[in-house]
Amino acid sequence: MAANENACLISITESHLKPHINDAEIHIENYESFRTDRANDRKKGGIINYVREDLLPNTSVVVSYSNEYTELQVLYFKTENLLFVTLYRPPNCPTNMFTDALTILKQHIDKFDSPAPNIIVMGDFNFPFINWETNKFSGGRESCHSQAKNLIDFSNYHCLNQCIQNNTRENSILDLLFTNNEDIIHKIEITCTTLSDHNLISIHSNIFGKKNNKADEKSNELSNDNDESFKSLNFFHKNTNWIGIKQELALTQWTNILSSKSPDEMYSIILEICLNICTKHVPRRRNKKKSIIPRDRKILMNKRSKLKRNLLISNDANKISVLNKKIENIEKALKVSYQTERKLQENLAVAAIKSNPKYFYAYAKRTSKLGTKIGPLLINDVVTSDPKSISEALNDQYKSVFSTPSQMHKIINPQEFFSTPQHQGPTFSSFTFDKQNILDSIKEIANNSASGPDKFPAILLKKCAEELCLPLHNLWTASMHEGEIPKQLKSAIITPIYKGGLRDQAKNYRPVALTSHIIKVFEKVIVKQLTKFLEENKYMNENQHGFRSKRSCLSQLLAHYETILAALESNKSADVIYLDFAKAFDKVDHGILMHKMRSFGITGEVAVWIHSFLTERKQQVAVDTVLSSESSVISGVPQGTVLGPLLFLILISDINQNVQYSTVSSFADDTRVIKEISSDEDSNRLQFDLKCIYQWASENNMSFNSCKFEKIHYRYGNETIYSYNYTADDGAIIAEKENLRDLGVTMSNTATFRTHINSVANSSRRKLGWILRTFETREPLPMITLWKSLIVPILDYCSQLWCPWSRKDIQLIESVQRTFTSRITSISHLNYWERLKILKLYSIERRRERYIIIYVWKMINNMVPNIGIQVKNHPRLGIQCLIRRISPRATNRIQTICSASLRVRGCQLFNILPKEIRNLQNIETNIFKDRLDTFLSTIPDEPKFSGYIGRAETNSLINQSNYVNPTPNTTEGRRRRQGAVPTGPVAPQEE
């Protein structure tokens, strides 16, 4: 079957082959077999891999090993830098036999030079008791648990993730697939077969495909680097003459040039003048097709060519030996030259990771053995890789989600519509802005922000802000007064981004649009004014945390989690229904939004300008530089804009207007409804509120993805009587989940975060694997730069909410940094504590607790929403948080969960701080952080692992702080004075 589909590789475990069976007897046409039979003529077992003939010149056998129970075979594909590992472990395998196989595999993987190879490990492991979502064990023998733990530790060390999620034999997952690069796995299909009691696993991969080749130049392609445009200029080049650019822009008579021009003409003139000036002072980008060979390398290459010619005509054995030796020396010198160049390029790329991330990722993509691409897509039952066909298919997909505008709310004449008052309260019809407002908005744009279709670079806007604020002020003043936006700024180019699921489905690619910085500048000005009006008049939904000042994903999740804990602590359950709007931002009905804006008092030229901003927009989809045909945008708020999200919040602001019994909370379009449940009557009330929301959606021309609705039921104990079936808007029963993703955090019906912690560890290891595969360097500075820029954000995201409290979970997260630091060659021989000191890094646990303290301080100082933390200001002790009293009637499990929550643990951590730090108020956050870091530098940071024995029972500040300034009335302080607690650390002997 696999051969008929021309598979690159066919892998079989339990081949049951014996030495007397010849390869010819098991031959498959066009394939070469590589077998590892079971040792010592023992029955069963064995591995055989078939490699397609065209891949054979690129293939070598690294390991072929059997120890009577376990078989291991490792193939290496040089061009793809791929290690393909097949392993068979029988159910009755002794622990030492499986450990030996893993040890041999680890030794051979470690022999490969950096960057690390792509790794695929697959085979029949016979571990049916592992839940691969949580890595928990259920059933099985103790010896098997030990082997499974060894396998998980092995996969963690090599940044491997297990990809098989469906049963491979009856009701169990026995066959596994690990990889350190999930991007190479296109699709996994598991189907039944009569040939085996195991299911057939088909893995579709792009690893043996070629990198994307740019399509031929066509009339509808994106402009290339040779175009006379901003894209053809390298603004980050060291020879860019910013002084000359600023001088010429300052001398330009903008007021005279732009006078009496329409907004369209003004925009074109600004672009033309800026481009002409920049062309004179900014170096052009180097043509990527022409690689410049260094002079020393050219000389070596020429010498090598000359020696090889002499070698061909020489008959003297001694002379041939001398020539071969000289060629070998030149090859070594060339290798050193290539390595030196790569090291230099790597260091430049890593140094640019914050200031110019585009350069960084361009380097990473260039050095990768694999090319990432969109598709191939399944279009009309035919799989195609043609960029034009894919771009049109995606364009059709994105057009299909637009809503049909409501005729009842259609606005024919916006000038007339918004001149008719409908609001008795305050109105927002116009505002004045000056050059300083433009300048402030420019400062908020990051240097590395991607440019829009006009390719106007952010760095040009930032570097020349003083010189450009005048023409931009003139442009947007005219645009506001005339209610007209340049047409070029209402066209968007959509870039599809894979978001998960099957890669051959158009619906699994999210549209991302980049818009011009020139209009973003004015959007920031108008958003500030509009937000101020809406907030002051309390038109914003109080439970909406998206795109609002002082609010975030974290603030929303913390408030939601406190609601859950309050219900559980009262010995009640809590039901949460997660609603899913179908393409909410794309379906915004412009007419309904305009009517709602007018009802809020938003009228006059502001409303007319917003109407122009939303309407008559166009978009195209770009795939491999090929553009789709242009399509009209008939609904929605524009993607990639600053103003769009705020307009969506206006539309959704009254979603809970008829909700009576439940709490509706939102982050943009992510909406959840929660209610305490103690009886069926409570469930009926929650269902009633859901129907009110369904009715609101219908009235606002919005629609739901009913099939994506999810319910999670939080139980306070072991009660089972409440199993209410809630229904979606189409009458379907809403599926109940044990775990689900909420704003990037996995919420579990146990009200704990074990599943999310495992997910964070896996995500961090995936990114770590990418770093080790992509970059050759293992030096401290670039490695730490990569760590802080790429992995730390994954570990920090909402860590104040899910901060682990069990030792096992703490070590799971900490092991990511421990593994990373062990890969830095110069300090790999040191233990983890020593590595942290040399690198001047906090442990991950200390870093989390630091963030918790900072967030509590922000809540106390009203910088973020307060979830109920109260303080007292003692004349002698200073500001202290009041520790929330947990209800003694709550179950032990709920008391433990509440004790670990931010509202309790955060207060405990804050109260540890010295009085002079706790009393800091009305200061900048950075000043508080500096004072906090000074204090933390005095606290031992000794993360706990096996063999590491420190001063305190745990590495938490709550324990470790007693060894700096022990509090006399604490148990820890008394124990220390009595000699019950060690006064110094015991250094670990080994990793």
PDB file of N, CA, C and O in Angstrom, residues 246-282:
ATOM      1  N   LYS A 246      17.268  63.466   7.270  1.00  0.00           N
ATOM      2  CA  LYS A 246      16.561  64.400   8.141  1.00  0.00           C
ATOM      3  C   LYS A 246      16.708  65.832   7.631  1.00  0.00           C
ATOM      4  O   LYS A 246      15.748  66.613   7.652  1.00  0.00           O
ATOM      5  N   GLN A 247      17.898  66.183   7.151  1.00  0.00           N
ATOM      6  CA  GLN A 247      18.109  67.543   6.654  1.00  0.00           C
ATOM      7  C   GLN A 247      17.239  67.834   5.433  1.00  0.00           C
ATOM      8  O   GLN A 247      16.602  68.895   5.348  1.00  0.00           O
ATOM      9  N   GLU A 248      17.184  66.890   4.493  1.00  0.00           N
ATOM     10  CA  GLU A 248      16.382  67.121   3.283  1.00  0.00           C
ATOM     11  C   GLU A 248      14.891  67.159   3.596  1.00  0.00           C
ATOM     12  O   GLU A 248      14.153  67.965   3.021  1.00  0.00           O
ATOM     13  N   LEU A 249      14.439  66.294   4.507  1.00  0.00           N
ATOM     14  CA  LEU A 249      13.023  66.321   4.889  1.00  0.00           C
ATOM     15  C   LEU A 249      12.679  67.631   5.582  1.00  0.00           C
ATOM     16  O   LEU A 249      11.602  68.202   5.361  1.00  0.00           O
ATOM     17  N   ALA A 250      13.600  68.137   6.408  1.00  0.00           N
ATOM     18  CA  ALA A 250      13.342  69.385   7.130  1.00  0.00           C
ATOM     19  C   ALA A 250      13.288  70.582   6.181  1.00  0.00           C
ATOM     20  O   ALA A 250      12.559  71.558   6.432  1.00  0.00           O
ATOM     21  N   LEU A 251      14.065  70.521   5.093  1.00  0.00           N
ATOM     22  CA  LEU A 251      14.103  71.632   4.137  1.00  0.00           C
ATOM     23  C   LEU A 251      12.943  71.592   3.139  1.00  0.00           C
ATOM     24  O   LEU A 251      12.732  72.546   2.382  1.00  0.00           O
ATOM     25  N   THR A 252      12.207  70.510   3.116  1.00  0.00           N
ATOM     26  CA  THR A 252      11.089  70.386   2.176  1.00  0.00           C
ATOM     27  C   THR A 252       9.957  71.333   2.574  1.00  0.00           C
ATOM     28  O   THR A 252       9.545  71.371   3.738  1.00  0.00           O
ATOM     29  N   GLN A 253       9.443  72.071   1.640  1.00  0.00           N
ATOM     30  CA  GLN A 253       8.351  73.025   1.899  1.00  0.00           C
ATOM     31  C   GLN A 253       7.005  72.286   1.854  1.00  0.00           C
ATOM     32  O   GLN A 253       6.221  72.404   0.904  1.00  0.00           O
ATOM     33  N   TRP A 254       6.739  71.535   2.908  1.00  0.00           N
ATOM     34  CA  TRP A 254       5.565  70.664   2.913  1.00  0.00           C
ATOM     35  C   TRP A 254       4.261  71.444   2.778  1.00  0.00           C
ATOM     36  O   TRP A 254       3.357  71.025   2.038  1.00  0.00           O
ATOM     37  N   THR A 255       4.138  72.530   3.494  1.00  0.00           N
ATOM     38  CA  THR A 255       2.862  73.270   3.487  1.00  0.00           C
ATOM     39  C   THR A 255       2.526  73.750   2.090  1.00  0.00           C
ATOM     40  O   THR A 255       1.381  73.628   1.629  1.00  0.00           O
ATOM     41  N   ASN A 256       3.521  74.297   1.374  1.00  0.00           N
ATOM     42  CA  ASN A 256       3.273  74.785   0.015  1.00  0.00           C
ATOM     43  C   ASN A 256       2.992  73.623  -0.942  1.00  0.00           C
ATOM     44  O   ASN A 256       2.114  73.710  -1.808  1.00  0.00           O
ATOM     45  N   ILE A 257       3.756  72.539  -0.794  1.00  0.00           N
ATOM     46  CA  ILE A 257       3.617  71.415  -1.717  1.00  0.00           C
ATOM     47  C   ILE A 257       2.250  70.738  -1.566  1.00  0.00           C
ATOM     48  O   ILE A 257       1.624  70.342  -2.559  1.00  0.00           O
ATOM     49  N   LEU A 258       1.774  70.620  -0.338  1.00  0.00           N
ATOM     50  CA  LEU A 258       0.528  69.882  -0.080  1.00  0.00           C
ATOM     51  C   LEU A 258      -0.710  70.760  -0.124  1.00  0.00           C
ATOM     52  O   LEU A 258      -1.839  70.251  -0.040  1.00  0.00           O
ATOM     53  N   SER A 259      -0.510  72.056  -0.256  1.00  0.00           N
ATOM     54  CA  SER A 259      -1.644  72.986  -0.241  1.00  0.00           C
ATOM     55  C   SER A 259      -2.613  72.688  -1.381  1.00  0.00           C
ATOM     56  O   SER A 259      -2.210  72.411  -2.513  1.00  0.00           O
ATOM     57  N   SER A 260      -3.895  72.740  -1.055  1.00  0.00           N
ATOM     58  CA  SER A 260      -4.997  72.570  -2.029  1.00  0.00           C
ATOM     59  C   SER A 260      -5.013  71.196  -2.686  1.00  0.00           C
ATOM     60  O   SER A 260      -5.619  71.007  -3.742  1.00  0.00           O
ATOM     61  N   LYS A 261      -4.381  70.223  -2.072  1.00  0.00           N
ATOM     62  CA  LYS A 261      -4.379  68.862  -2.613  1.00  0.00           C
ATOM     63  C   LYS A 261      -5.395  68.001  -1.852  1.00  0.00           C
ATOM     64  O   LYS A 261      -5.685  68.233  -0.681  1.00  0.00           O
ATOM     65  N   SER A 262      -5.907  66.988  -2.563  1.00  0.00           N
ATOM     66  CA  SER A 262      -6.807  66.040  -1.918  1.00  0.00           C
ATOM     67  C   SER A 262      -5.994  65.070  -1.062  1.00  0.00           C
ATOM     68  O   SER A 262      -4.783  64.937  -1.257  1.00  0.00           O
ATOM     69  N   PRO A 263      -6.642  64.388  -0.103  1.00  0.00           N
ATOM     70  CA  PRO A 263      -5.902  63.403   0.708  1.00  0.00           C
ATOM     71  C   PRO A 263      -5.184  62.347  -0.140  1.00  0.00           C
ATOM     72  O   PRO A 263      -4.069  61.951   0.187  1.00  0.00           O
ATOM     73  N   ASP A 264      -5.820  61.917  -1.249  1.00  0.00           N
ATOM     74  CA  ASP A 264      -5.162  60.940  -2.135  1.00  0.00           C
ATOM     75  C   ASP A 264      -3.868  61.501  -2.698  1.00  0.00           C
ATOM     76  O   ASP A 264      -2.822  60.830  -2.702  1.00  0.00           O
ATOM     77  N   GLU A 265      -3.937  62.738  -3.160  1.00  0.00           N
ATOM     78  CA  GLU A 265      -2.749  63.366  -3.766  1.00  0.00           C
ATOM     79  C   GLU A 265      -1.676  63.628  -2.708  1.00  0.00           C
ATOM     80  O   GLU A 265      -0.481  63.429  -2.959  1.00  0.00           O
ATOM     81  N   MET A 266      -2.094  64.058  -1.528  1.00  0.00           N
ATOM     82  CA  MET A 266      -1.141  64.351  -0.456  1.00  0.00           C
ATOM     83  C   MET A 266      -0.370  63.090  -0.059  1.00  0.00           C
ATOM     84  O   MET A 266       0.855  63.129   0.135  1.00  0.00           O
ATOM     85  N   TYR A 267      -1.084  62.002   0.061  1.00  0.00           N
ATOM     86  CA  TYR A 267      -0.449  60.733   0.441  1.00  0.00           C
ATOM     87  C   TYR A 267       0.582  60.316  -0.604  1.00  0.00           C
ATOM     88  O   TYR A 267       1.718  59.936  -0.278  1.00  0.00           O
ATOM     89  N   SER A 268       0.228  60.401  -1.880  1.00  0.00           N
ATOM     90  CA  SER A 268       1.148  60.015  -2.958  1.00  0.00           C
ATOM     91  C   SER A 268       2.377  60.910  -2.979  1.00  0.00           C
ATOM     92  O   SER A 268       3.510  60.437  -3.197  1.00  0.00           O
ATOM     93  N   ILE A 269       2.183  62.209  -2.740  1.00  0.00           N
ATOM     94  CA  ILE A 269       3.305  63.163  -2.751  1.00  0.00           C
ATOM     95  C   ILE A 269       4.261  62.862  -1.597  1.00  0.00           C
ATOM     96  O   ILE A 269       5.491  62.869  -1.768  1.00  0.00           O
ATOM     97  N   ILE A 270       3.716  62.593  -0.423  1.00  0.00           N
ATOM     98  CA  ILE A 270       4.562  62.290   0.743  1.00  0.00           C
ATOM     99  C   ILE A 270       5.412  61.054   0.466  1.00  0.00           C
ATOM    100  O   ILE A 270       6.619  61.034   0.740  1.00  0.00           O
ATOM    101  N   LEU A 271       4.782  60.004  -0.079  1.00  0.00           N
ATOM    102  CA  LEU A 271       5.537  58.788  -0.392  1.00  0.00           C
ATOM    103  C   LEU A 271       6.626  59.049  -1.414  1.00  0.00           C
ATOM    104  O   LEU A 271       7.773  58.582  -1.269  1.00  0.00           O
ATOM    105  N   GLU A 272       6.294  59.796  -2.461  1.00  0.00           N
ATOM    106  CA  GLU A 272       7.255  60.052  -3.542  1.00  0.00           C
ATOM    107  C   GLU A 272       8.464  60.840  -3.042  1.00  0.00           C
ATOM    108  O   GLU A 272       9.623  60.498  -3.345  1.00  0.00           O
ATOM    109  N   ILE A 273       8.213  61.910  -2.276  1.00  0.00           N
ATOM    110  CA  ILE A 273       9.312  62.745  -1.775  1.00  0.00           C
ATOM    111  C   ILE A 273      10.200  61.933  -0.828  1.00  0.00           C
ATOM    112  O   ILE A 273      11.438  61.972  -0.917  1.00  0.00           O
ATOM    113  N   CYS A 274       9.575  61.185   0.072  1.00  0.00           N
ATOM    114  CA  CYS A 274      10.365  60.384   1.024  1.00  0.00           C
ATOM    115  C   CYS A 274      11.210  59.340   0.300  1.00  0.00           C
ATOM    116  O   CYS A 274      12.383  59.118   0.653  1.00  0.00           O
ATOM    117  N   LEU A 275      10.639  58.691  -0.717  1.00  0.00           N
ATOM    118  CA  LEU A 275      11.378  57.674  -1.452  1.00  0.00           C
ATOM    119  C   LEU A 275      12.544  58.279  -2.210  1.00  0.00           C
ATOM    120  O   LEU A 275      13.655  57.719  -2.217  1.00  0.00           O
ATOM    121  N   ASN A 276      12.313  59.430  -2.837  1.00  0.00           N
ATOM    122  CA  ASN A 276      13.394  60.078  -3.591  1.00  0.00           C
ATOM    123  C   ASN A 276      14.555  60.466  -2.676  1.00  0.00           C
ATOM    124  O   ASN A 276      15.732  60.313  -3.034  1.00  0.00           O
ATOM    125  N   ILE A 277      14.239  60.968  -1.502  1.00  0.00           N
ATOM    126  CA  ILE A 277      15.284  61.366  -0.558  1.00  0.00           C
ATOM    127  C   ILE A 277      16.032  60.136  -0.035  1.00  0.00           C
ATOM    128  O   ILE A 277      17.264  60.109   0.020  1.00  0.00           O
ATOM    129  N   CYS A 278      15.280  59.093   0.318  1.00  0.00           N
ATOM    130  CA  CYS A 278      15.901  57.887   0.880  1.00  0.00           C
ATOM    131  C   CYS A 278      16.767  57.171  -0.145  1.00  0.00           C
ATOM    132  O   CYS A 278      17.792  56.578   0.209  1.00  0.00           O
ATOM    133  N   THR A 279      16.374  57.220  -1.398  1.00  0.00           N
ATOM    134  CA  THR A 279      17.150  56.547  -2.446  1.00  0.00           C
ATOM    135  C   THR A 279      18.578  57.101  -2.523  1.00  0.00           C
ATOM    136  O   THR A 279      19.523  56.376  -2.845  1.00  0.00           O
ATOM    137  N   LYS A 280      18.717  58.380  -2.175  1.00  0.00           N
ATOM    138  CA  LYS A 280      20.040  59.011  -2.234  1.00  0.00           C
ATOM    139  C   LYS A 280      20.892  58.694  -1.004  1.00  0.00           C
ATOM    140  O   LYS A 280      22.128  58.789  -1.063  1.00  0.00           O
ATOM    141  N   HIS A 281      20.279  58.322   0.088  1.00  0.00           N
ATOM    142  CA  HIS A 281      21.026  58.219   1.350  1.00  0.00           C
ATOM    143  C   HIS A 281      20.999  56.825   1.979  1.00  0.00           C
ATOM    144  O   HIS A 281      21.648  56.618   3.007  1.00  0.00           O
ATOM    145  N   VAL A 282      20.264  55.890   1.382  1.00  0.00           N
ATOM    146  CA  VAL A 282      20.137  54.552   1.976  1.00  0.00           C
ATOM    147  C   VAL A 282      20.692  53.516   0.994  1.00  0.00           C
ATOM    148  O   VAL A 282      20.298  53.503  -0.181  1.00  0.00           O
TER     149      VAL A 282
END
